[in-house]
Structures are given as C-alpha cells and as structure tokens.
Coordinates of C-alpha atoms in Angstrom, one line a residue:
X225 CA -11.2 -32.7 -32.5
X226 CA -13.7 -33.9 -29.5
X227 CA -12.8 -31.4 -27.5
X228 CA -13.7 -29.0 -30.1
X229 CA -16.7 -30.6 -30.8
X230 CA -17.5 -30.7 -26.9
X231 CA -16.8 -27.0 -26.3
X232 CA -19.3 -26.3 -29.1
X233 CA -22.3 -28.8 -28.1
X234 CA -21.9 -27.0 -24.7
X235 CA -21.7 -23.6 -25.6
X236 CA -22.7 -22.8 -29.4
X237 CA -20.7 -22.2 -32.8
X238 CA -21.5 -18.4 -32.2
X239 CA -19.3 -18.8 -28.9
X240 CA -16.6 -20.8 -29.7
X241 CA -14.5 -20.9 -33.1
X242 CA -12.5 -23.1 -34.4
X243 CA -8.4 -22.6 -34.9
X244 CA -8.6 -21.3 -38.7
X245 CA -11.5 -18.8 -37.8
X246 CA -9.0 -17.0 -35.3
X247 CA -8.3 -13.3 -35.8
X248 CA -4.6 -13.0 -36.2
X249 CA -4.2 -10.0 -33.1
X250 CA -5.5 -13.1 -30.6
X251 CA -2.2 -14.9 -31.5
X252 CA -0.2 -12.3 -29.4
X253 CA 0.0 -9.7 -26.7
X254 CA 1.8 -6.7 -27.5
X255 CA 5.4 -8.2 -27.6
X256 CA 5.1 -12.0 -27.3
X257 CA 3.6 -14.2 -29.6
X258 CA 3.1 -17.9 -29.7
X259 CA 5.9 -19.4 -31.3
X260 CA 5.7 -22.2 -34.4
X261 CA 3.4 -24.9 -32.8
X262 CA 2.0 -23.5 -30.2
X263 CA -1.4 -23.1 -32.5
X264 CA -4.5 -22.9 -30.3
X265 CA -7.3 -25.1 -30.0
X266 CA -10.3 -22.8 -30.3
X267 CA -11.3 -18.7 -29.2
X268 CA -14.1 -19.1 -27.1
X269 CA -16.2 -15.1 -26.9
X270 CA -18.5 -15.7 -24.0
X271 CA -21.3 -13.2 -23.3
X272 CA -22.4 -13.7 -19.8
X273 CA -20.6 -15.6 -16.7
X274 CA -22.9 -18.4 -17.1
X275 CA -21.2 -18.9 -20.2
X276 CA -17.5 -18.6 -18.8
X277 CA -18.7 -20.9 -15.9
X278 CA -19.8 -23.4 -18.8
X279 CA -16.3 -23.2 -20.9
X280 CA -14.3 -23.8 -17.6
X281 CA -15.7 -26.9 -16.5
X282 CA -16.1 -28.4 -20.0
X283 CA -12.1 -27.4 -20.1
X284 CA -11.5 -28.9 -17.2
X285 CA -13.4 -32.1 -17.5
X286 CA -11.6 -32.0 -21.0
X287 CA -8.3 -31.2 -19.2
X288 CA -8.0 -28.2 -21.9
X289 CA -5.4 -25.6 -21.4
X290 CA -7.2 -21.8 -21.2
X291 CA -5.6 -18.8 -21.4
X292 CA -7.7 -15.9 -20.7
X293 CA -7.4 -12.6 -22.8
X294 CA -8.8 -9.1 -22.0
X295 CA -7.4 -6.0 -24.5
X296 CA -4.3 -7.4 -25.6
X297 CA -1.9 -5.0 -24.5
X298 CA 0.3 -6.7 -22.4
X299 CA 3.6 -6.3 -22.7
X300 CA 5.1 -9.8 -21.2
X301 CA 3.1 -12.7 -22.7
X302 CA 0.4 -13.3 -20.0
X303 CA -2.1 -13.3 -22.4
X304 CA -0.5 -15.4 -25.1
X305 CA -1.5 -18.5 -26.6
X306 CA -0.2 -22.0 -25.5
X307 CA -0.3 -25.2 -27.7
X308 CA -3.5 -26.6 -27.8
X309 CA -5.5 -24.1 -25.5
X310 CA -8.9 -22.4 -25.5
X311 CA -8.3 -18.4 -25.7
X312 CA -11.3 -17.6 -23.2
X313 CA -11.7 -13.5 -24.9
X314 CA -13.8 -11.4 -23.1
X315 CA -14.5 -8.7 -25.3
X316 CA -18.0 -9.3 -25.6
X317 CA -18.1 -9.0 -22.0
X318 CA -18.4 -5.1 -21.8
X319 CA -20.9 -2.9 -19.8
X320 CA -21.4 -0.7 -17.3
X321 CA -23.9 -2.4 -14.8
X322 CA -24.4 -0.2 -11.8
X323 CA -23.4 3.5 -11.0
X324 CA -23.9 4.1 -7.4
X325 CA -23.6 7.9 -7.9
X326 CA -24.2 7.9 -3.8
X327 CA -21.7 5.8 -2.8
X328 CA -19.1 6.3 -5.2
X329 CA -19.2 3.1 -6.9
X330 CA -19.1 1.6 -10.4
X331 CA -20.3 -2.2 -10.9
X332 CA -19.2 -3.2 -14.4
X333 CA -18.1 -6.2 -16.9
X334 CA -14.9 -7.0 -16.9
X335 CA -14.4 -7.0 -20.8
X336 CA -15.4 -3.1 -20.9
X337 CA -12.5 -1.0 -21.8
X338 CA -11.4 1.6 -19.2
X339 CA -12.0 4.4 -21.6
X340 CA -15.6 3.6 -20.9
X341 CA -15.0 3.0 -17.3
X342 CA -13.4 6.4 -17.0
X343 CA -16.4 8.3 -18.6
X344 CA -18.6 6.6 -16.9
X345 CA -17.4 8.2 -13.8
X346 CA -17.1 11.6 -15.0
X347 CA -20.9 11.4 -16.2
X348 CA -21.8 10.3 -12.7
X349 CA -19.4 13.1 -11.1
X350 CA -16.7 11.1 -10.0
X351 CA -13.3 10.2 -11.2
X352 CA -11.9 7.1 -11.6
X353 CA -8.2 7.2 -11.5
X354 CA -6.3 4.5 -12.5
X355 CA -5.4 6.0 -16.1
X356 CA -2.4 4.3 -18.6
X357 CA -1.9 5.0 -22.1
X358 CA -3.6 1.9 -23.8
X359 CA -6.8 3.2 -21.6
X360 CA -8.8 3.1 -25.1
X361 CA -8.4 -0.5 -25.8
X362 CA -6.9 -2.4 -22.5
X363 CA -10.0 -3.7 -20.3
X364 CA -10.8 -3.4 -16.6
X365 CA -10.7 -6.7 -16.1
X366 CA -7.2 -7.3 -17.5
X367 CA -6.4 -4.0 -15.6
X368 CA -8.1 -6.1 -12.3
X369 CA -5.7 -9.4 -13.4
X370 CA -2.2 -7.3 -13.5
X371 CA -3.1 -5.0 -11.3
X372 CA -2.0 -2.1 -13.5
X373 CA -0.2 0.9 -12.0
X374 CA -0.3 3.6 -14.3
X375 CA 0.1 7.4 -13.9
X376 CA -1.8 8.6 -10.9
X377 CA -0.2 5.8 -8.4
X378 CA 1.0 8.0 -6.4
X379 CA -1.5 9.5 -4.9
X380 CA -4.6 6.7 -5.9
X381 CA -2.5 3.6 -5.7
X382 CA -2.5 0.9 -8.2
X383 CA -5.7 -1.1 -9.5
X384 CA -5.3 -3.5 -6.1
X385 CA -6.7 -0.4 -4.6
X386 CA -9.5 0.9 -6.4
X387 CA -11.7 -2.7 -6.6
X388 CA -14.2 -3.1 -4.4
X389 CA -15.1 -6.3 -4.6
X390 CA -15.4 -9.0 -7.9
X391 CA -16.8 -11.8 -9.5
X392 CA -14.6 -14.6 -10.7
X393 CA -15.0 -17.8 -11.6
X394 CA -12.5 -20.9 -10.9
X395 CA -11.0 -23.2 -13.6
X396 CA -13.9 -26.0 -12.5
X397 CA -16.5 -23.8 -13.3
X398 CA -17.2 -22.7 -9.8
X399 CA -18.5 -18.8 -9.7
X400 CA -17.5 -16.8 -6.6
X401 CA -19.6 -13.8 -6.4
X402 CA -18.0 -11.5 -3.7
X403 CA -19.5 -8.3 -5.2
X404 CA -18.3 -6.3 -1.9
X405 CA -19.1 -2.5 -1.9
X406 CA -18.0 -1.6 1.4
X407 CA -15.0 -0.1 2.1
X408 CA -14.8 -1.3 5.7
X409 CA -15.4 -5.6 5.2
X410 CA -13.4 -8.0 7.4
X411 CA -15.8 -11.2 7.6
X412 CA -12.6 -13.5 6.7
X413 CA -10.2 -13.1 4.1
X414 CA -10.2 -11.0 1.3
X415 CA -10.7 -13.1 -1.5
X416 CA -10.6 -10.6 -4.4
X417 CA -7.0 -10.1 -3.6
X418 CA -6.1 -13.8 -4.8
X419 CA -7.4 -13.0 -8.4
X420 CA -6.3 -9.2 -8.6
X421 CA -2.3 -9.3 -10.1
X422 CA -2.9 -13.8 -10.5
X423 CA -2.7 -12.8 -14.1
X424 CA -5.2 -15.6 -14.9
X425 CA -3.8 -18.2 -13.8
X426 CA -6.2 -18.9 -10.5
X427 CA -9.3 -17.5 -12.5
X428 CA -11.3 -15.8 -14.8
X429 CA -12.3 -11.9 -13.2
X430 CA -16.0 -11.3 -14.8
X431 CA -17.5 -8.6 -13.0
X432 CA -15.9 -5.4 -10.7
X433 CA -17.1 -2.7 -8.1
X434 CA -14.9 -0.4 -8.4
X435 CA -14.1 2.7 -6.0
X436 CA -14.3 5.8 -7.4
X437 CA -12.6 9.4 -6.0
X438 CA -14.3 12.9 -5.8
X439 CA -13.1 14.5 -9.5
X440 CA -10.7 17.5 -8.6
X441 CA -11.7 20.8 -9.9
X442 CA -8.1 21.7 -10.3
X443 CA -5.5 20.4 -12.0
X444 CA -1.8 22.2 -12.4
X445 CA 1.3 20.7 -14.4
X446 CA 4.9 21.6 -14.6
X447 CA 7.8 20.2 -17.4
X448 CA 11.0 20.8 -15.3
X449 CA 14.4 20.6 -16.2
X450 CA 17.3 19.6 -13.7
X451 CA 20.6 18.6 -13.3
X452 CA 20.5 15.2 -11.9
X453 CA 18.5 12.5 -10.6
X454 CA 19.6 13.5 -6.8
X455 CA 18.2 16.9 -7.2
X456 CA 14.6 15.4 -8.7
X457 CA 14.5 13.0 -5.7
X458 CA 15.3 16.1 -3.1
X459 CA 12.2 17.6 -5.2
X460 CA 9.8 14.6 -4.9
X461 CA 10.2 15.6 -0.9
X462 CA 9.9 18.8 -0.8
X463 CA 6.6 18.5 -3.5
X464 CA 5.1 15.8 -0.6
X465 CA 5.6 18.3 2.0
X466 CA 4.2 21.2 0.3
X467 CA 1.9 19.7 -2.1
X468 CA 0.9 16.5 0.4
X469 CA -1.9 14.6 -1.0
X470 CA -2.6 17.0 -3.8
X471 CA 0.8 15.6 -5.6
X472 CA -0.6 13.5 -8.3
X473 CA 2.3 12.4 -10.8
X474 CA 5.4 12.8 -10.9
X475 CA 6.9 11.8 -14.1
X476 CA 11.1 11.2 -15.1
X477 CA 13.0 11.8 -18.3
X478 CA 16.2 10.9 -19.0
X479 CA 17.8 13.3 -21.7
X480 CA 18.2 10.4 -24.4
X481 CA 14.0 9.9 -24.2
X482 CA 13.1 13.2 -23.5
X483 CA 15.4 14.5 -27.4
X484 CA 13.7 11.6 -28.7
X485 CA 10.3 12.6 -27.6
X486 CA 11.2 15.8 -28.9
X487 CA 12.0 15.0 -32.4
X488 CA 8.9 12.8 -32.6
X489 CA 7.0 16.0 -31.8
X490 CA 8.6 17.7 -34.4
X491 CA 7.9 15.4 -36.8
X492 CA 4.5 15.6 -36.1
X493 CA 4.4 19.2 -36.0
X494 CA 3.2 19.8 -32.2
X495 CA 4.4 23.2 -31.2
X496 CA 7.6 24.5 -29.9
X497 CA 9.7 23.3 -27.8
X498 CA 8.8 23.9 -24.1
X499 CA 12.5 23.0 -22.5
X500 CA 15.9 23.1 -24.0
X501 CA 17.1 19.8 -24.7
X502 CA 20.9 19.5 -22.8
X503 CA 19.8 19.0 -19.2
X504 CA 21.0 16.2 -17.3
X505 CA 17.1 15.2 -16.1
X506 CA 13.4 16.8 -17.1
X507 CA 10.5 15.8 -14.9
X508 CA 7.2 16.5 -15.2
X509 CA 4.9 17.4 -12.3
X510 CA 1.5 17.3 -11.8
X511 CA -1.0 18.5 -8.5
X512 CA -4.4 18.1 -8.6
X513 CA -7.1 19.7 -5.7
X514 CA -10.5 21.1 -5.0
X515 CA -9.5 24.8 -4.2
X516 CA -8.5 26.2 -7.9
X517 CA -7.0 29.3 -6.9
X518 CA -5.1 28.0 -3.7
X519 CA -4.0 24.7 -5.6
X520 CA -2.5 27.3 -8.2
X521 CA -0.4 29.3 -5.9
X522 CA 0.5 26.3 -3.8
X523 CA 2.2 24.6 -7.4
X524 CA 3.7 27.9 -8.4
X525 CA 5.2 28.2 -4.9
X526 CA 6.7 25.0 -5.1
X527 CA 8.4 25.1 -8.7
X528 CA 9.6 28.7 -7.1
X529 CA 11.1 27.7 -4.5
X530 CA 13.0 24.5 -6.5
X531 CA 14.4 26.9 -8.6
X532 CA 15.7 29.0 -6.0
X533 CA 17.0 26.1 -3.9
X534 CA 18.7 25.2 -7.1
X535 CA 16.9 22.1 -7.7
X536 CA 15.3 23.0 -11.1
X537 CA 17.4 24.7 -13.5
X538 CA 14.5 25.6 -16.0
X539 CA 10.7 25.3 -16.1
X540 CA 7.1 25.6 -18.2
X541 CA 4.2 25.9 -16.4
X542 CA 1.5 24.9 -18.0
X543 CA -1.3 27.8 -18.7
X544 CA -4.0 25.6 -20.5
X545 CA -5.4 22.7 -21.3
X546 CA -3.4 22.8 -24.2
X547 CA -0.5 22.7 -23.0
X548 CA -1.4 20.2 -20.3
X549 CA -1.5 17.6 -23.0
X550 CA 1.6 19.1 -24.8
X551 CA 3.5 18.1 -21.7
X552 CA 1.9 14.6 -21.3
X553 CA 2.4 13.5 -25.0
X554 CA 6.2 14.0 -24.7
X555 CA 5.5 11.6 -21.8
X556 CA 3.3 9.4 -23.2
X557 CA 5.1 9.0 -26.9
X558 CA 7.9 6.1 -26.1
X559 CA 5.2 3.8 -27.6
X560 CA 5.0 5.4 -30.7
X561 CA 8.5 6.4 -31.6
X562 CA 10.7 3.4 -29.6
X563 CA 9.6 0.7 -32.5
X564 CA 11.2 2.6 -34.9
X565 CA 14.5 2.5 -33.0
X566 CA 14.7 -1.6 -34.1
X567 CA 16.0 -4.8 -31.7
X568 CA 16.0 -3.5 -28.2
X569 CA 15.5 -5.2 -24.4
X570 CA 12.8 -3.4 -22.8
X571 CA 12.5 -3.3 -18.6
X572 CA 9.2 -2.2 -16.7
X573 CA 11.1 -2.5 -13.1
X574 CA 10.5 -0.9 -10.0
X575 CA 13.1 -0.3 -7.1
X576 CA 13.2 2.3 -4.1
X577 CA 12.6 5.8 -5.3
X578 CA 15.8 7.6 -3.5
X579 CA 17.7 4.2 -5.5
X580 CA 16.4 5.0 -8.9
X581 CA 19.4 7.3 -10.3
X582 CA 22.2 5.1 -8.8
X583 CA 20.1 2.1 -10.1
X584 CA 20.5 3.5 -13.7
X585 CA 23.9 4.6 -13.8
X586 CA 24.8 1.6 -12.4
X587 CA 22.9 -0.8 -14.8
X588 CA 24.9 1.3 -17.7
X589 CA 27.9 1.0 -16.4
X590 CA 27.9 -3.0 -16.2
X591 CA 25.7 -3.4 -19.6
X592 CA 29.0 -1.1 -21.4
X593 CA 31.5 -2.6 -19.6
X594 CA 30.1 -6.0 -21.6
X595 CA 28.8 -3.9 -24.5
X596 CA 30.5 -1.0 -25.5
X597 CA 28.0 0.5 -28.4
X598 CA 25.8 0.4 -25.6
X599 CA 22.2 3.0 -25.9
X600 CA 20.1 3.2 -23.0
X601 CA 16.6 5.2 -22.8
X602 CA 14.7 5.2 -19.4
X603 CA 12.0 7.4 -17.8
X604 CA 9.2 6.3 -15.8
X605 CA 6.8 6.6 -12.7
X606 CA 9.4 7.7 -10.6
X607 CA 6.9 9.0 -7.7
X608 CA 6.1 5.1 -7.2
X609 CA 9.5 3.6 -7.7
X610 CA 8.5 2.4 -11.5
X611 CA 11.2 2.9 -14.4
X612 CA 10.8 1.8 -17.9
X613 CA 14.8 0.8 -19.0
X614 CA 15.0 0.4 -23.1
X615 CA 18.6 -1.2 -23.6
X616 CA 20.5 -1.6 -27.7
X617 CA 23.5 -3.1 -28.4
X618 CA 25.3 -3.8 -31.8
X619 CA 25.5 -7.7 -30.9
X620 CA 23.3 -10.0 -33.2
X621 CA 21.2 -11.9 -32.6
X622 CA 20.4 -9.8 -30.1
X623 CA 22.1 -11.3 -26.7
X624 CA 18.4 -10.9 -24.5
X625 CA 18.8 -13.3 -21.9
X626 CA 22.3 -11.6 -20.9
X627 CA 21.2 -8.2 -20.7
X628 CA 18.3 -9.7 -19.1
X629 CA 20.6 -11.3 -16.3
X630 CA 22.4 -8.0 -16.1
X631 CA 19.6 -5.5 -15.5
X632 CA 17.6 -8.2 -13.4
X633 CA 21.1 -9.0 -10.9
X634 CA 21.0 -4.9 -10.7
X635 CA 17.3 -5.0 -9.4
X636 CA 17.8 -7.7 -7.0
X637 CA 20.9 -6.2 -5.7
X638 CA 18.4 -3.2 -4.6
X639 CA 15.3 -5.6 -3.3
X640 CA 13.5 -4.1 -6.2
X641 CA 10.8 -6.0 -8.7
X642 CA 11.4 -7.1 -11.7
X643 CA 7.6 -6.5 -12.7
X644 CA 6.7 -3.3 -11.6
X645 CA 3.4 -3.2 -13.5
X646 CA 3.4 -5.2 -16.5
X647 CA 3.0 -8.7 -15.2
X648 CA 5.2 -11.7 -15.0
X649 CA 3.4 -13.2 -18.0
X650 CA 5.6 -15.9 -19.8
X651 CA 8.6 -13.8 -20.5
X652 CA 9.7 -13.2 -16.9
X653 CA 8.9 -16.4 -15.4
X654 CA 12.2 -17.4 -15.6
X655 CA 13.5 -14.4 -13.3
X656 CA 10.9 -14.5 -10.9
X657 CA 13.3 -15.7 -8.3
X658 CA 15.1 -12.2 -8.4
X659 CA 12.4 -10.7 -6.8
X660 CA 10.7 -13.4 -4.7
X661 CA 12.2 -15.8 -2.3
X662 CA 11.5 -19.7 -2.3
X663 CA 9.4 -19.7 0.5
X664 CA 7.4 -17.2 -1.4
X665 CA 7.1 -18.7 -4.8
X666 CA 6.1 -22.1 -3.1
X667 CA 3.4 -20.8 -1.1
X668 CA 2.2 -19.3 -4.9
X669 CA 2.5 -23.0 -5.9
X670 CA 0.8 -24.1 -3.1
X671 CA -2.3 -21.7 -3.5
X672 CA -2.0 -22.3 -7.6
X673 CA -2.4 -26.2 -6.8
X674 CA -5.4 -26.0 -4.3
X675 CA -7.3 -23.6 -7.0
X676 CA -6.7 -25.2 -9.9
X677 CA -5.1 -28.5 -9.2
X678 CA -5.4 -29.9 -13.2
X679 CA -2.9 -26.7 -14.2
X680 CA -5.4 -25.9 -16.4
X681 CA -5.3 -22.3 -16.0
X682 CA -2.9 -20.0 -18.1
X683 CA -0.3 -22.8 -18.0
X684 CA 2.8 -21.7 -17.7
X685 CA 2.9 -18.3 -16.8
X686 CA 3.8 -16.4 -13.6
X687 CA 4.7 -19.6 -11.6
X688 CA 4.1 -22.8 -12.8
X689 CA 3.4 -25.8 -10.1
X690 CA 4.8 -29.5 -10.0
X691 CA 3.5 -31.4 -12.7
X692 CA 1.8 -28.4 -14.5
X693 CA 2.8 -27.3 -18.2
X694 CA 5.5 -25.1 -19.0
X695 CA 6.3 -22.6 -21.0
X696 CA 6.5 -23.6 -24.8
X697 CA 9.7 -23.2 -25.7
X698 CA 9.0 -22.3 -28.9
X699 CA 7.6 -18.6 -27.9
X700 CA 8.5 -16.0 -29.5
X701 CA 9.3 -12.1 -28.1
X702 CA 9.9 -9.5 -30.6
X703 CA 9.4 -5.6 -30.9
X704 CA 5.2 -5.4 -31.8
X705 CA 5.0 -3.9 -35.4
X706 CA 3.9 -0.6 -36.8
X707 CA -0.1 -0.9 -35.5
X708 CA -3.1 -1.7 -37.5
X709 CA -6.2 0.0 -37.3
X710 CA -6.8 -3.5 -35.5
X711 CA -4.4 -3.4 -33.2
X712 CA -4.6 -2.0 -29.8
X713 CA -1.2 0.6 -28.9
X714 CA -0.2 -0.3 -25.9
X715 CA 2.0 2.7 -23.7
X716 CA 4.1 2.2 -21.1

C-alpha cells in the first residue's frame, strides 16, 4: 500500500480514496466492466489541474497505471478500470469559466457535463452543437477525448471540430496550456489534435474553448417513410442540393427498430403513430436556418418533391414542438428498449454513405448464412456514414468474437471504421487493424511512446506500445443493466 499512502501524502484523503471506498458505477463504462481481478488501486477526484498535474507525476514516479474517467457513458471500455490503477475522475472538475459572448467562445472544465455546456450557450445567444443522447450526464471533456459525433455532424462536424484550443496535462505531470481562441492559428503544429479522439491514453484534457455557432431561429423536421435504402441515399442528394447547409440531420431506420421504437412508445403511452409500420426504410429529416418562413417552404418543397419523384412513399411533417420531439424520441429510444431484448453484439461503425444499404444486407446475409435464427436491428447517422448494427443469435454462450470477425471483415471490405464514434476503448483493440494499416498503428505507437514512455496512461486501450500493459484478460463486456437513479443512460 505505499503507493496509496504516497498518492494521499501528496494530494489529501479528500482527493484520493482508497479501493473499498469506491462507488460501484466507477467500476464500469456503460458496457464493459473490469473483470475478477482487475480491482483498482485508488479513485483519485481532483478539483483543479494543479491537482491532476500532482496525481500524474506521483503515478508516474510510482509507475502507477491511470485510467482517466469523465461521465461514464462509454460504450467500448475506454474508461474502464485496469488491475491496480488510479481511476483519475473528473467530476468535480465542472464549470463554466469564460463566455466570450463576442467572439463566440466558451472556456470551460472539462468535467462539466454538456447539458451545461449547451445552456450555457443558449443563455449567451449561441448554440453549441455537438448534441448526443447521454448529453445530461457524459462530460465535455470525455466528449473532447472520443471526439464524439453525435446528431448534428453533418452539418457542425464532430467534437474535433468545435474545440478551440485545450489544456492537458501529460502522464509526467507536465501541463500544456494551449488555450487557442482563434480560428485562424498556424504557429506549428496543432497540438490539441493529439489529445482530442487519444481516448486518454497520451493525456488528461482539463480545460476547453470551445466554438460556438450562431443559434438558428428555425428549425423544421420530417419522419419519412421509403422503400429502400437506395431511394434514402438518392434523397440525402437531392436534400444537399436544395437544402445545402441548412440540412442538419438526417437520421435512418430500419423497419425492425423503427416497430420496436414504436411499441416502446406505446407502452409508454406517447401519442399515435405518425407512420405506418410496413415500409421497407423510415428516415427522419431535419433543416435548420435563420429565415423562418423561407426555411419552411424550402423543407416542404423538398419532402414534395421526394414524394413525387417517388422517393418517399409516406410523410409527417412536424407542426410543433411537440411533435419535434415525438419524432426524435422514436430515434433516440434504442437505449431504453434494446436491453430488454437480452445477449446481443452491438456495432457503432461507419462506412461510405452511398455503401450503407449494401453494407447491411450484406452483413445479414453472411451472419445467417452462419446463423440462421439470425435478428438484426440497425439505424444510425446515416448523413455522416455512422450506423449502429445490433446483431442476436440463438447460439450460447453467445459466439461475440465471430460475429465480431464477421461484421468487422464486412467494414474493411468497404474501407469503413470500425469506431465510428464510440472509441476503440479496450473492446476493439483487438480489430483495430481492420481499419488502420501497420504503418499507421506504429506511428500511434511511436507518438504513445515519446508521450508517455512508462505506458502509464490508460494501459491497454486503443493501441498498446512495446513493452506496455495489455488488456486484462479477465474483462468483462456485457449488456449494461436496467439504470439506477445513479447511473448515467448512455444513447447511441
């Protein structure tokens, strides 16, 4: 216990606990949890950077494993224990420090949720846009670290593009302030970019600016049922060239989700239905703009003129607020009714758009050929190329690693990514190599090693160096249970 006792001389009781005085919801993200053995050391709750600073070069004079954690809604084990580490939590790390109302521009702690982030923005007249499901409890600093994607992509980009500038500090303790606010900056490289999508494992993301956009004044969304996925991608173009920037999200159902969704809504007792379920595809389409009136013609044009091109086969417009959110809770509620559904793989993959509907049919069609009781349910960001694949079989235990192998050889075959926005984490380490070349996952070595050369850094996730740890083998990946209060839902 002298590391224990080290960590605590240097930083406090109040900041670092021992292993028995851990919270349960730190021993997991979402899906993964540490396996038998892989207990850690201590949960160290830093306050300031100074203090982070502190806890990284004690660890690393200690040689101490630390695995950093933000809200705890990953979904592929980036933020999950390893034996013998300091959890380095940074949810007392939460503040907005700066609004910039001139410039556009938010300066805040990275621990503060981006529910907070968000109205923050809207009091100061802006937006800020990145927006994902878990938005109430997943933190903008573990937004920053897997450069989360989210629902407005295509038309704000992912999180990569809405940082200014960042604090981090390096596993010796080292801080690098490079609190940019300029849009235009080129004196040398860009450092920010090493730590935004690292996951952790080059260093811990403390403070953000972060770039906000002018808040639309209109906002109009469609739920549109077609026949096929080839008709919804001959719609994406034709909404890009009417719509152009205005397009904001543009959102895919497969039938099997969107009856799902359906009944969940029932059950709930949310309204009527808006489509008819028997459609071979439903989609839901949003524009946003600055012109209320025009923007509303524009989007009513554009649904009119899919249906008479025979691209959409049925539609709702949306005609309130109300019915706004109507549309995006069917969306949004795979993460409340898919754990009900028991043992399932789940995918968060990205390939070409135009490739997405051959990509699913064909990843069906090899998964029954092996599995005949084979149930598929996918829908996703398909705007930005993103699909979320669910895949159940009959087989037990469930066969993971082959379905894995089956899916992942189907999103190589299309130079796709095998993490479109979740992460690499610890559970898709192991496929990395479908994605990335060699070349490319030894130059990530190579800049791992010269930043944190003792592997001390969230060991074992995303790429893992010569002569750094590896993943425990003992970790465990299993559907998250029904939430408690405690518990942060995460949605895809």
């Amino acid at each position: 216990m002298r590391a224990l006792d080290e960590l605590r001389a240097a930083l406090g009781d109040e900041v670092v606990r021992a292993a028995a005085d851990i919270p349960e919801r730190h021993l997991r993200d979402w899906v993964v949890a540490a396996g038998a053995g892989d207990e850690p050391l201590a949960l160290a709750l830093p306050r300031t950077t100074d203090e982070v600073s502190r806890l990284l070069a004690c660890c690393s004079r200690l040689r101490v494993p630390v695995v950093p954690q933000g809200g705890l809604t990953g979904l592929s084990g980036g933020a999950t224990p390893v034996r013998g580490c300091v959890l380095l939590s940074l949810q007392r790390m939460q503040g907005i420090e700066e609004t910039d109302a001139q410039a556009g521009t938010l300066t805040v702690l990275a621990g503060t949720p981006l529910q907070r982030v968000q109205e923050a923005a809207d009091a100061a007249g802006w937006l800020f846009p990145l927006d994902i499901g878990a938005r109430g409890s997943c933190s903008i600093g573990g937004n920053a670290a897997t450069n989360a994607g989210g629902n407005r992509v295509l038309r704000y980009g992912m999180m990569r593009d809405l940082v200014l500038g960042l604090e981090a500090v390096l596993p010796d303790g080292s801080v690098v302030s490079s609190l940019n606010k300029m849009q235009k900056n080129n004196a040398g490289f860009d450092l920010k970019q090493l730590f935004i999508g690292s996951e952790g494992a080059l260093g811990v993301i403390t403070r953000l600016v972060l770039r906000l956009a002018p808040r639309p004044a209109s906002q109009n969304t469609a739920l549109c049922a077609l026949a096929d996925y080839a008709a919804a991608s001959r719609l994406l173009r034709l909404a890009r060239e009417r719509l152009g920037p205005a397009l904001s999200a543009f959102e895919v159902m497969w039938p099997e989700f969107y009856e799902l969704a359906l009944a969940h809504a029932a059950r709930q007792g949310r309204g009527a239905v808006p489509l008819s379920p028997g459609h071979g595809l439903y989609l839901l389409i949003e524009s946003s703009g600055f012109e209320p009136d025009k923007d509303a013609d524009q989007f009513t044009a554009l649904i009119e003129a899919a249906v008479e091109e025979g691209l959409v086969e049925d539609a709702a417009l949306a005609r309130s607020l109300r019915d706004t959110q109507a549309f995006w809770e069917l969306r949004e509620s795979g993460s409340d009714f898919l754990p009900a559904l028991g043992p399932r793989v789940g995918f968060d993959i990205s390939v070409p758009t135009g490739q997405i509907g051959d990509f699913v049919q064909t990843c069906r069609e090899r998964l029954r050929a092996r599995w005949p009781s084979l149930r598929t349910i996918a829908f996703g960001h398909a705007g930005d190329g993103n699909v979320h694949f669910i895949v159940q079989v009959d087989d037990r235990p469930l066969p993971v690693h082959e379905i894995e192998e089956t899916v992942y050889g189907c999103v190589q075959a299309r130079g796709g990514s095998i993490a479109a926005e979740h992460g690499v984490g610890l559970h898709k380490r192991p496929f990395l190599h479908y994605s990335r070349s060699a070349t490319e996952i030894a130059l990530m070595r190579t800049i791992k090693a010269a930043l944190d050369p003792l592997g001390i850094m969230n060991p074992g996730k995303v790429v893992a160096g010569d002569g750094q740890p590896h993943a425990p083998a003992s970790w465990a990946r299993r559907p998250a249970p029904a939430a408690p209060p405690s518990m942060p839902v995460a949605r895809l």
